[in-house]
Structures are given as C-alpha cells and as structure tokens.
Coordinates of C-alpha atoms and ligand atoms in Angstrom, one line a residue:
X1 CA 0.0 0.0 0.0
X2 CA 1.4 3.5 -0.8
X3 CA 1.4 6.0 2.0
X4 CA 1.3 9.0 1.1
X5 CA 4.8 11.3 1.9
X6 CA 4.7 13.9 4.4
X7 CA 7.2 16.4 5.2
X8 CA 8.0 18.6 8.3
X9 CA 10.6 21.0 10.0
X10 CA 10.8 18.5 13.4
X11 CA 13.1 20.6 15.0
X12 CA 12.3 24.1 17.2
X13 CA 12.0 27.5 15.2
X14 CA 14.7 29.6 14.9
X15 CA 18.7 29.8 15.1
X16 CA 20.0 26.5 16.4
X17 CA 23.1 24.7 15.1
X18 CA 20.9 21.9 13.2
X19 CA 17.2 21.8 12.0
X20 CA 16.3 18.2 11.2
X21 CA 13.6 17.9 8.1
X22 CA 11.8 14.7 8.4
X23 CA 9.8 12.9 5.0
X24 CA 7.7 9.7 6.1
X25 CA 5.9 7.8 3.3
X26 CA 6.6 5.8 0.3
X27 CA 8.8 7.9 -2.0
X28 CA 10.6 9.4 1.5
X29 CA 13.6 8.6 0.2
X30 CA 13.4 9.3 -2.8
X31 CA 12.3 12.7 -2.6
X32 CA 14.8 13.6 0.1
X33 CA 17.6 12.0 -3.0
X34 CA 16.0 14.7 -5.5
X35 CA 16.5 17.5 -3.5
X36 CA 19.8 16.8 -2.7
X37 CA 23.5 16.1 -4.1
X38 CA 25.2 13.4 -2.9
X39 CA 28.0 11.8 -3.8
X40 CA 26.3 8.5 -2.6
X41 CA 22.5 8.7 -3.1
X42 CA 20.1 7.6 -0.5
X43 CA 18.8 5.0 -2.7
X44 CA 22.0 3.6 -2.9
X45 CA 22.4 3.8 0.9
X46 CA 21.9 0.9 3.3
X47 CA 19.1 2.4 6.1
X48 CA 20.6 4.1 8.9
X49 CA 23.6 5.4 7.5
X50 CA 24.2 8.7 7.2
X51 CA 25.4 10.5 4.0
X52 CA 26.3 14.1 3.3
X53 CA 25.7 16.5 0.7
X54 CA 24.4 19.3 -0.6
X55 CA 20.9 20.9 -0.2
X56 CA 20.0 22.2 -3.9
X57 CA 17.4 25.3 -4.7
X58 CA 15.5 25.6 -7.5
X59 CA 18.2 26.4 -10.1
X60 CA 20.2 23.3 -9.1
X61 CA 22.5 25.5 -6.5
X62 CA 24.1 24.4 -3.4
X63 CA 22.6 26.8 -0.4
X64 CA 23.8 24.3 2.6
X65 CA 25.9 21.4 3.2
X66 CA 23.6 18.3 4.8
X67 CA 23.4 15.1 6.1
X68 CA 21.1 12.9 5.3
X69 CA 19.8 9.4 6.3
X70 CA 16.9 6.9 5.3
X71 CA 15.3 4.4 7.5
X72 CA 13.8 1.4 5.6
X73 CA 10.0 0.2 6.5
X74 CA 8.4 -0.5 9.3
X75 CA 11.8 -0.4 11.2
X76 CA 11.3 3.5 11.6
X77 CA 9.3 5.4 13.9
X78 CA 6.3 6.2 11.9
X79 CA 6.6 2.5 10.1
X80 CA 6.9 3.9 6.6
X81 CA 9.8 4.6 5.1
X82 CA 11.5 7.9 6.9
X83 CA 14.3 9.7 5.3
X84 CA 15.8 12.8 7.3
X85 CA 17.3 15.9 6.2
X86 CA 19.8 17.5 9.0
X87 CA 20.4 21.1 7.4
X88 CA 22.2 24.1 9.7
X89 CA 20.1 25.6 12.3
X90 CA 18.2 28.1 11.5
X91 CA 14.8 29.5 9.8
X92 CA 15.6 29.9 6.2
X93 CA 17.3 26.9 5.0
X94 CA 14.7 24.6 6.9
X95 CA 11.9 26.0 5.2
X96 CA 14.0 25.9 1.3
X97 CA 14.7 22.0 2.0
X98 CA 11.0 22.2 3.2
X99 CA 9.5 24.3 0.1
X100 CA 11.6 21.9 -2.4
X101 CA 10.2 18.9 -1.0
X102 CA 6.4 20.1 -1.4
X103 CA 7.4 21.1 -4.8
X104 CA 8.3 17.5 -5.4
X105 CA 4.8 16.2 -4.4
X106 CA 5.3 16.0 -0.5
X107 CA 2.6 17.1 1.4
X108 CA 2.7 19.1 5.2
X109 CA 2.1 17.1 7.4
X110 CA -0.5 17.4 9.8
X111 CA 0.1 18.4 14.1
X112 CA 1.3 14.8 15.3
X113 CA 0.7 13.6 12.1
X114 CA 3.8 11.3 12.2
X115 CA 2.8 9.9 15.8
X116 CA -0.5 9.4 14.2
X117 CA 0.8 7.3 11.4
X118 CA 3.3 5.0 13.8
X119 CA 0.1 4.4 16.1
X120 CA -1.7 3.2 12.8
X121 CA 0.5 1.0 11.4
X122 CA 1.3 -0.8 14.8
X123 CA 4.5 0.6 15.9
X124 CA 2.9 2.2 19.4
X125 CA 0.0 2.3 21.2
X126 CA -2.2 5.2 22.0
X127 CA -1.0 5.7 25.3
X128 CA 2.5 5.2 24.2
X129 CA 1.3 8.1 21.7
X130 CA 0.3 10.4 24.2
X131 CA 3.4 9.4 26.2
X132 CA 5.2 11.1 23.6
X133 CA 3.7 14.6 23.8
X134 CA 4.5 14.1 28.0
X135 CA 8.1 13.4 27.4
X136 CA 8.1 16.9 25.1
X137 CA 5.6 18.8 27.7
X138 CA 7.3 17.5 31.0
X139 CA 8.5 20.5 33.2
X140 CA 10.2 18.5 36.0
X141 CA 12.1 15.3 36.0
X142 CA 9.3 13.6 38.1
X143 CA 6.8 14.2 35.1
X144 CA 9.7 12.8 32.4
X145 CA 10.0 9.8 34.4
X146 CA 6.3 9.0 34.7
X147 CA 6.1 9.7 30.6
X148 CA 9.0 7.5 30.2
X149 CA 7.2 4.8 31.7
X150 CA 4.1 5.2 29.9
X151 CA 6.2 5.3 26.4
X152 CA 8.0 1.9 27.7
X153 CA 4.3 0.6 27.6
X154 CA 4.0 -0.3 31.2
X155 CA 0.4 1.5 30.9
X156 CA -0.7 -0.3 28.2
X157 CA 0.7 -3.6 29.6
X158 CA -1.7 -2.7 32.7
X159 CA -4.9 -1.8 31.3
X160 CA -4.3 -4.4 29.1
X161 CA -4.2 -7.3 31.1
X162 CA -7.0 -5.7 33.0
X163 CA -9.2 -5.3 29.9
X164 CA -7.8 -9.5 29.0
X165 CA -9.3 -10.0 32.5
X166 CA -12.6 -8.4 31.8
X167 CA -12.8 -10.1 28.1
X168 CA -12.7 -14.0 30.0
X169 CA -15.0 -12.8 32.4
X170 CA -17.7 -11.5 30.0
X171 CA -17.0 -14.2 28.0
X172 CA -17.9 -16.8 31.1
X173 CA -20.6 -14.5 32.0
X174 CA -22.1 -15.0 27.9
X175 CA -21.6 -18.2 28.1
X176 CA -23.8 -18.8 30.8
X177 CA -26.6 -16.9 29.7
X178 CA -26.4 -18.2 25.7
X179 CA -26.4 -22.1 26.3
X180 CA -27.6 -21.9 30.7
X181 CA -28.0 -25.9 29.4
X182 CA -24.2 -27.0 28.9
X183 CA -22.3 -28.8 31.2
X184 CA -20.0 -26.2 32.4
X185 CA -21.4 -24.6 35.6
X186 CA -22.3 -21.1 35.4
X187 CA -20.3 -18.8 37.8
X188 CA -22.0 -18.3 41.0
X189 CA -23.1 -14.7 42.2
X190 CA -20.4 -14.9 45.1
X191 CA -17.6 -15.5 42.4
X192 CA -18.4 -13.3 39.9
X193 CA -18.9 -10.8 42.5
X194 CA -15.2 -12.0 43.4
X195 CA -13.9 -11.7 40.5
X196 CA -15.4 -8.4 39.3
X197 CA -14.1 -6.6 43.1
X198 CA -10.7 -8.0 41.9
X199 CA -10.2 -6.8 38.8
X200 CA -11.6 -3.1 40.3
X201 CA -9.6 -2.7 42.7
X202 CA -6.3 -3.6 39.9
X203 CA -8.0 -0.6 37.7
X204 CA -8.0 1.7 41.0
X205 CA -4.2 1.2 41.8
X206 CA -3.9 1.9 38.3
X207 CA -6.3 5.1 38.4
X208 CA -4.1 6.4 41.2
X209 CA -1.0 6.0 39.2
X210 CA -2.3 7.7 36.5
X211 CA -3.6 10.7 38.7
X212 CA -0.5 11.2 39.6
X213 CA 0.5 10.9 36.5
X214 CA -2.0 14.0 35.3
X215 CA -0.9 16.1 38.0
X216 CA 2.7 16.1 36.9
X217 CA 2.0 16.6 33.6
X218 CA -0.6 19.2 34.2
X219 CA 0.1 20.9 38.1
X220 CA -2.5 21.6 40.4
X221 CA -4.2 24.6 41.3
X222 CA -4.6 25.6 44.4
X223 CA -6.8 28.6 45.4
X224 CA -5.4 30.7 48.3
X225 CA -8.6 31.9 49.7
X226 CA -9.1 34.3 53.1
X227 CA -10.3 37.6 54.4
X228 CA -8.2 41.4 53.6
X229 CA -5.2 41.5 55.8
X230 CA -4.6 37.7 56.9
X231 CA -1.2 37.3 54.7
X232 CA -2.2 36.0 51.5
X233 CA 0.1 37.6 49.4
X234 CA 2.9 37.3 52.4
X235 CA 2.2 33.6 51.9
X236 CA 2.2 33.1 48.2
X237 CA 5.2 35.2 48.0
X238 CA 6.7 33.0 50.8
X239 CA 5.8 29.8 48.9
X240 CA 7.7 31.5 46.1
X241 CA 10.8 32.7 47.7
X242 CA 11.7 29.4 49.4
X243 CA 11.3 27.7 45.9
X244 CA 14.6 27.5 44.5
X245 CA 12.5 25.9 41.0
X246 CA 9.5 28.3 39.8
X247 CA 8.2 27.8 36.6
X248 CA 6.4 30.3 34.7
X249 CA 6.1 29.1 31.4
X250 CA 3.0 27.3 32.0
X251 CA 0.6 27.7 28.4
X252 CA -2.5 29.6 29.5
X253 CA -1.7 31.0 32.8
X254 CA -3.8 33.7 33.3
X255 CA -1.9 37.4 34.7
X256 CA -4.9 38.6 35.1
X257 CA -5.2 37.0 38.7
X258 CA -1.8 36.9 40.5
X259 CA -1.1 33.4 39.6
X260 CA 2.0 32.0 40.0
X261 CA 3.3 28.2 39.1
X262 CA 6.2 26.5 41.6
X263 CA 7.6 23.1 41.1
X264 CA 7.4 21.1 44.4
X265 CA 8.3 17.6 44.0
X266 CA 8.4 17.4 40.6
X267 CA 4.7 18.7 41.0
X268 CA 3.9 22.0 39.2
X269 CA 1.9 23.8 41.7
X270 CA 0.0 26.7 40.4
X271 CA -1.1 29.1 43.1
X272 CA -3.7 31.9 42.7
X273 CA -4.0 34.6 45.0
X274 CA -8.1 35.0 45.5
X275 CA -7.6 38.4 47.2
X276 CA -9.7 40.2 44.5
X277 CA -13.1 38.4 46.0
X278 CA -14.5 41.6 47.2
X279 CA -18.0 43.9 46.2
X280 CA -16.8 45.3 42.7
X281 CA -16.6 49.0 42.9
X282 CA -16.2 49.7 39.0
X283 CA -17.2 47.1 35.9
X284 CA -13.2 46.2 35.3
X285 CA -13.5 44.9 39.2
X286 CA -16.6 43.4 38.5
X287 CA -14.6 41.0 35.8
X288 CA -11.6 40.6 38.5
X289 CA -14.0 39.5 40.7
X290 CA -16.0 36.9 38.7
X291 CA -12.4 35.8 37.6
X292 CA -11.5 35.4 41.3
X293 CA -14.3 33.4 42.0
X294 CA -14.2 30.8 39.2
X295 CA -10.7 30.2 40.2
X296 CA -12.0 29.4 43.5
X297 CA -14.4 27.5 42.1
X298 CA -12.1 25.8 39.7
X299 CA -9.5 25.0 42.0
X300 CA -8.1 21.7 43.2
X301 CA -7.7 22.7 46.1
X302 CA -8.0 26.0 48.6
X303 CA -5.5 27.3 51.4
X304 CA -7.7 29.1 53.5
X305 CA -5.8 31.5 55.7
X306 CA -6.6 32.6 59.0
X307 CA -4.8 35.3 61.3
X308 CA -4.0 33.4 63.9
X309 CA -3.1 36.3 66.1
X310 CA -6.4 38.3 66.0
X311 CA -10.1 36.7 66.7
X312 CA -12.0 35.2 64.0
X313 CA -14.7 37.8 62.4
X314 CA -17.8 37.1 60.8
X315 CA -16.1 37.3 57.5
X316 CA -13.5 34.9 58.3
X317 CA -17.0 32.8 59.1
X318 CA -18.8 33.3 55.8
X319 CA -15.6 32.5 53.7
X320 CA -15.4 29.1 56.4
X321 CA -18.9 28.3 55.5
X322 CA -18.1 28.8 51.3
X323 CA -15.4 26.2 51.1
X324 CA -16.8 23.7 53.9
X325 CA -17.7 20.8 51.2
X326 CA -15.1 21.4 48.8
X327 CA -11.3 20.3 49.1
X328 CA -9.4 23.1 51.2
X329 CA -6.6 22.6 53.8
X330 CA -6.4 26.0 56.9
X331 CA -3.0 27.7 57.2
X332 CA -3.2 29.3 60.6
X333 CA -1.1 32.3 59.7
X334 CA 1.3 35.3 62.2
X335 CA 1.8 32.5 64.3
X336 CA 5.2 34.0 65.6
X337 CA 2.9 37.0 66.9
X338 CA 0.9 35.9 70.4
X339 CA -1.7 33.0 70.0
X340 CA -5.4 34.3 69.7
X341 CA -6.9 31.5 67.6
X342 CA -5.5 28.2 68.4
X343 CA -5.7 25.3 66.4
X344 CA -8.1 23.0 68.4
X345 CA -10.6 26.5 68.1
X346 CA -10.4 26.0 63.8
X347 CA -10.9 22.2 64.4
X348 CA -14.0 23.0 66.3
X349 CA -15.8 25.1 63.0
X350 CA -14.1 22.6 60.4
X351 CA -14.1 19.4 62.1
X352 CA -11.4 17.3 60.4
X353 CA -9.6 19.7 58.1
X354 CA -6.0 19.5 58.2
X355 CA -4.7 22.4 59.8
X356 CA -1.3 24.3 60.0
X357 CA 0.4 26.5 61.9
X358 CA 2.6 29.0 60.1
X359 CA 3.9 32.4 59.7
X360 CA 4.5 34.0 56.5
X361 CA 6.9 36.4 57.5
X362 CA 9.2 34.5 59.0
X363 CA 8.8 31.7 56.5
X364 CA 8.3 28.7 59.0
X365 CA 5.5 25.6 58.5
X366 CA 5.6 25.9 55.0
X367 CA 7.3 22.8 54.2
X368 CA 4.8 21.0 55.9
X369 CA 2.0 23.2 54.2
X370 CA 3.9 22.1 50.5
X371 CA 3.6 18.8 51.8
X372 CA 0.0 18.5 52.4
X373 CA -0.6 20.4 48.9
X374 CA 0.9 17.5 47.5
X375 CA -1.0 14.9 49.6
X376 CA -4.3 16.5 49.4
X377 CA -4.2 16.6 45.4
X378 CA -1.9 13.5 44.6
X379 CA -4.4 11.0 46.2
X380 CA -3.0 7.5 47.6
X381 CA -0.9 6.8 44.6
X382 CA 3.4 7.7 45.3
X383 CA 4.8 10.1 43.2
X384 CA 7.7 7.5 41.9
X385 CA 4.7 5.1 40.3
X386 CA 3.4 7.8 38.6
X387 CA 2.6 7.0 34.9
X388 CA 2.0 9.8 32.2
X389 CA -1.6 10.4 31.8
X390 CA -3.8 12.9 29.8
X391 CA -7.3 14.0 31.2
X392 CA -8.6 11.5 28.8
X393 CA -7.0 8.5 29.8
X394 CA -7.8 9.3 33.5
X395 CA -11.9 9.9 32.1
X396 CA -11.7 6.6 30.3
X397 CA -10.4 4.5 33.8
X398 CA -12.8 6.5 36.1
X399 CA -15.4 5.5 33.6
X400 CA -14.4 1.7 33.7
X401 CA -14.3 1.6 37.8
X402 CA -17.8 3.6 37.4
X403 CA -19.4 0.5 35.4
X404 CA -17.5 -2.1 37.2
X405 CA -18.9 -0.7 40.6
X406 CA -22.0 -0.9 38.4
X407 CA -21.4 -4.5 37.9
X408 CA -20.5 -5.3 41.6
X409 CA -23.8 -3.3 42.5
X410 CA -26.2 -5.3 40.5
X411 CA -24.7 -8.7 41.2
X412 CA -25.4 -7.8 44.8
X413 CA -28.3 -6.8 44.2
X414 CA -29.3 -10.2 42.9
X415 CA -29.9 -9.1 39.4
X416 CA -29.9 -11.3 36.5
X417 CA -26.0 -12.2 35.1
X418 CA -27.1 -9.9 31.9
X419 CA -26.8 -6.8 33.7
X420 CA -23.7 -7.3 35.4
X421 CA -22.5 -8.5 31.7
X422 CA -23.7 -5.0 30.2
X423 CA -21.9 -3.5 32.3
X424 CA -18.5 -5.2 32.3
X425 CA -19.5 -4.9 28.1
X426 CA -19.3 -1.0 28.9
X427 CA -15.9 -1.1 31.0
X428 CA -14.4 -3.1 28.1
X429 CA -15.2 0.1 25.8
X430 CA -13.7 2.2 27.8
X431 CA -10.3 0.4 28.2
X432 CA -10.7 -0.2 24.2
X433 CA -10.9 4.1 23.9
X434 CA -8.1 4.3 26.2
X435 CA -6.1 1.8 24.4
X436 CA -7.4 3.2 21.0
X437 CA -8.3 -0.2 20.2
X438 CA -11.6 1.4 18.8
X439 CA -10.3 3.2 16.8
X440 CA -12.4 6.2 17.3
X441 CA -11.6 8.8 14.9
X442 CA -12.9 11.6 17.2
X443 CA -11.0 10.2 19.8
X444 CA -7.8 10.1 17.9
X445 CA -8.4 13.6 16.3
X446 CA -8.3 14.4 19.6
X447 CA -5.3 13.0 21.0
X448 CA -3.1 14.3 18.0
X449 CA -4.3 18.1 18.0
X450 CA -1.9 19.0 21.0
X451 CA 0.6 17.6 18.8
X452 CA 3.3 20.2 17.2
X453 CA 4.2 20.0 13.4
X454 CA 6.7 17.4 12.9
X455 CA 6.3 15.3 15.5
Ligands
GDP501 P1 -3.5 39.8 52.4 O1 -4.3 41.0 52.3 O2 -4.3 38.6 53.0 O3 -2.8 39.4 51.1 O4 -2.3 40.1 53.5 P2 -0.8 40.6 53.3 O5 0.0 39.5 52.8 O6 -0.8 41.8 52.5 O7 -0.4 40.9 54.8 C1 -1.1 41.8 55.6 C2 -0.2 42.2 56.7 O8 0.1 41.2 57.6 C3 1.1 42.8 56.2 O9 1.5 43.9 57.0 C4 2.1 41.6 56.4 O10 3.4 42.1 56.7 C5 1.5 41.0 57.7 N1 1.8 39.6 57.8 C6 1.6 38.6 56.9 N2 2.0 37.5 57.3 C7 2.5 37.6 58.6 C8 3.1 36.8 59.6 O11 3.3 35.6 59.4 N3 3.5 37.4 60.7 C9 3.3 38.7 61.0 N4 3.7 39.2 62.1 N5 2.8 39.5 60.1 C10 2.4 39.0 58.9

C-alpha cells in the first residue's frame, strides 16, 4: 500500500546549530535523493547510514551542506519509510529543504501527524502516543519519568491485562446466559462478584498512578482563599521565595489574577492569589471578581488563611462556610505574633480539616503546608509510580471503575448475570478508547491536535 509522503521541520523555530527535516511515506527517500546532491544517493544507501551533501534550490545550486539518512519500513518510527534531512540551524534553510520537498509532491504534514501514522501502522500504542507529547511537555524530571514509563508501555501492559481480564469474564458471563444448558457450571453470584471486586480494585491502583501521572503533567491549582489582611500575598510570595524551582512558562496561565506556578516535588503547583473576591466598585473589578471566583471554584484545592493572632470575624466565618464541602486545607497564619486562635478552636468550625500553623513572614511551617498540597491533590498513589496520563486517559479509567462498581452493584443486588455482563460490556469500551483499540476517529483527532508540526 502506498502512503502518502509527508514532510515537516521536526526541529524548534529559529537559530540552532541543526534543524532536522523529516519525510515519512513511500517515496521518502526518494524525494529527500531529488533535493539533494550526494555523492552517494540515499537510494544507494543501506538504512541508517548517514550521507552528506548538498541541499540544492530551484536552479540546481548548493545553499547548505547536509546530512542525510533513510530508514527502511516499518523499522522506523512512523513504520513507513522515513528519510531525514539534518540542514544548519536556523529558519531559512529549513523552510527551502521544506519548500523543495512540497514542490516534489510531499505534502505538510498534519500536528502529530507522524505519531498518528506509527500508532496506525502498529508501531505504538495510544498511550504510548500520548506518552510522547508528555516526554516533550514534562516540566520536571518527576513528570519525564512517569512519561518515560508510559512510552515503555508499562500502561498499556496494565490496562491491558486488565481489559484481558474483563474479556474472559464477560466471556464466562455470555456463556452462561447463551447455552444456561451445557455442562459447564455457570459462575455463581459470590464469584463473579469475586472476580469483578478483583479486577476493580487492579484498575484503581492503576487510576491512582495515573492521577499522579496527570498532576505532573498538568500541576495543580490551588486557590489561596481568606479575608483582607490575613497574609495571603505574604504567603504566596513565601511559597515563592523558598522555591529555588518556579516555573512560569505554563501555556494559559492567566496574569490577570496573581497566579504564579512552583515546582514542588516534581509537582507544578499553580497558586492563585483570590484576594480580588470583594463587592466590585467599578465594571473592570466586577470582571476581577468573577475571575477570582471561578478560580475558587475551579481549584483543586483551597489554602484558606486565617490570622492566627487576632479573633475570627464574621467574615473569616462566611468564607469558612463557602469552602466547607469542597477540598481546602487552613493555614493558621502570624503564628510568631501571640496565639489568639489556636488550632483545636479552627478544628471545632471545620471538624477534620488538616490544619497548620505557620507564619508568613518569617517563612516557618511551609514545608509541611507544601507537603499536604501534594497529599491532598496527589491521592493515595506515590509520586515514583506515577505513569503519564492525559485527562482522557484518566476519564476513560474512572469510567471503567464507574461500570464495574455498576457491575458489583447489580450482582449484589441479585440481578440477572445480563446486567452485570452490560456492564463489564461497557468497561471493556472504555479500556478499548483508552487503548485506541476502537479506533475512534474523534478520539484520535483528539489525542493528535496538541501535537506540534513534525512530530
Ligand atoms: P493579604 O491582604 O491577605 O494578602 O495580606 P498581606 O500578605 O498583604 O499581609 C497583611 C499584613 O500582615 C502585612 O502587613 C504583612 O506584613 C502582615 N503579615 C503577613 N504574614 C505575617 C506573619 O506571618 N506574621 C506577621 N507578624 N505579620 C504578617
């Protein structure tokens, strides 16, 4: 079958020492060969090996000196044939090589599109896919790590023994209800109940690996939420200053609010000073303010601060009532100043909340503070079995667990074995989306969007 030959700059914009021009398809290497002179073609080249030469323009005239190499199908990485051109770094000469090859009948290729193509021909699976775009995203060794063990397959291995599990069961389950007259014994409530609690409770340890997973990939946010006057800002510039890593360059962080991201263990920890929640005076504070309160809303979770050195008011009361039910931990703030509100006193209004004793100002308790950020939002899993997950992936398992507490529910329940077996039928499609076994062309339109060119 003849694939079609895409070409794209795979290396960054602008001055570098080399830009690498990559051609997957079937005449790859060819049309790499007709742009170029080389004393040794690439056709004449065993795969692998690299040759240099001369880039050519239009007129037949050398503009750079290149290497060039050729990997033969489907031992490349999109599983085509792959030929790349390594010109000097730079803008120019990358886009020449690139404008000669489209006028030799390459096509541009597509965000991801070269991912796309090694997942379809075999070479990768759609975790593995995504995996790539976390090894490129990753903004802390922690979160290259957990990639690096998604692109080494050990999610896919998981889920899919988990999803081989669920395939005998169902297929047991079938069994009994097609032919209920053959000799082999149906499964009894009690084991398939077994069974089905088993094969949950594998899916959960791998949900929490994955959550951690998504939150090293993608941070946290954490609201820091409390009346004028209690240290908000002396806190969130604390948390700052003791960070020897922040990171800033975080795509869509909002300046409007005073956000700001730091990397604590490997975690990228994006904290949002709330101190703009007040009664707008004019209409640009009446936007502040609804911007203020859906990153409340929005948060993962909320540091409310108290002044621990003055008595609780009735506003420290109504902002105590708004974040009751939702995740939030209490940092019990100016505690190097004389103790009015103690802790057992914020325990009483928010029975079991964690709650710590710090001071901004003179920068003590906010290890442990960090700490609890990290255990609050990370969940049970550790940070070391974290695997590289997108939101997808992580909607796809909670989805599974969702029908096989379904399952579990309706077996106890003492409903017929056909419910429990549409269900179990609906966890299997969600491990099949997750592995892109079903090929969903939505789903994988999806996936490959966040993709750059050339990857
Ligand atoms: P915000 O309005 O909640 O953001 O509060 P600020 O961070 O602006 O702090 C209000 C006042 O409290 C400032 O004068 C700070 O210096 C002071 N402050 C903040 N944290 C501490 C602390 O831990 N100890 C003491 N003694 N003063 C603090």
């Amino acid at each position: 079958m003849t694939q079609e030959t895409i070409a794209a700059i795979s290396t960054a914009w602008g001055e570098a020492g080399i830009a690498i021009v990559r051609l997957s398809g079937t005449n790859a290497r060819d049309m790499a060969d007709s742009v170029l002179s080389c004393t040794v073609p690439l056709r004449e080249t065993r795969p692998r090996v690299l040759r240099n030469g001369f880039l050519l323009d239009e007129c037949g005239v050398a503009v750079d000196h290149v290497l060039a190499v050729w990997f033969a199908a489907p031992h490349s990485y999109t599983g085509e044939d792959v030929a790349e051109i390594h010109t000097h770094g730079g803008t120019l000469v990358a886009q020449l090589c690139i404008r000669r090859l489209l006028s030799r009948g390459a096509r541009l290729s597509e965000p991801g599109e070269f991912t796309k193509r090694a997942f379809l021909n075999g070479r990768i699976d759609l975790t593995q896919a995504e995996a790539v775009l976390g090894i490129i995203r990753s903004r802390s060794e922690e979160a290259l790590r957990a990639a690096a063990r998604t692109l080494r397959g050990e999610l896919s291995t998981f889920a899919a023994g988990i999803r081989q599990e669920i395939v005998g069961l169902l297929a047991q389950v079938e069994a009994g209800l097609d032919f209920p007259e053959d000799d082999v014994p149906p499964l009894s409530p009690e084991e398939l109940d077994a069974t089905v609690t088993a094969i949950r409770q594998s899916l959960e340890d791998l949900s929490d690996r994955c959550s951690i997973g998504l939150i090293l990939r993608e941070g946290v946010r954490v609201a820091i939420v409390g009346k004028p006057n209690v240290g908000k800002s002396s806190l969130l510039n604390a948390l700052l200053r003791e960070s020897r890593a922040i990171v800033t360059a975080i795509p869509g962080t909002t300046r409007d609010l005073i956000e700001e991201v730091l990397t604590y263990r490997g975690i990228p920890i994006r904290l949002v000073d709330t101190a703009g929640i007040c009664t707008p005076g004019d209409e640009v504070e009446a936007i502040g303010v609804a911007k203020a309160r859906d990153a409340l809303r929005d948060a993962d979770l909320r540091i409310l601060v108290l002044d621990g050195s003055a008595p609780l008011t009735e506003t420290d009361a109504e902002i105590i009532d708004g974040i009751r039910d939702v995740p939030h931990l209490v940092a019990r703030n100016k505690t190097d100043l004389p103790s009015v509100v103690t802790e057992e006193d914020i325990a009483e209004l928010l029975p079991g909340s964690p709650v710590f004793s710090i001071s901004a100002s003179c920068e003590t308790g906010l290890e442990a503070l960090k700490d609890a950020i990290v255990a609050e939002t990370a969940g049970a899993g550790t940070l070391d079995a974290g695997l590289n997950a997108t939101a997808r992936q992580v909607g796809e398992i909670r989805s599974a667990l969702d029908s096989l507490s379904r399952a579990e529910e309706a077996i106890e329940a003492g409903l017929t074995p056909d419910v429990a077996a549409s269900c179990l039928a609906d966890a299997l499609r969600s491990l099949d989306r997750l592995l892109g076994i079903a090929n969903d062309d939505a789903v994988l339109d999806r996936v490959f969007r966040d993709f750059c060119i050339g990857k």
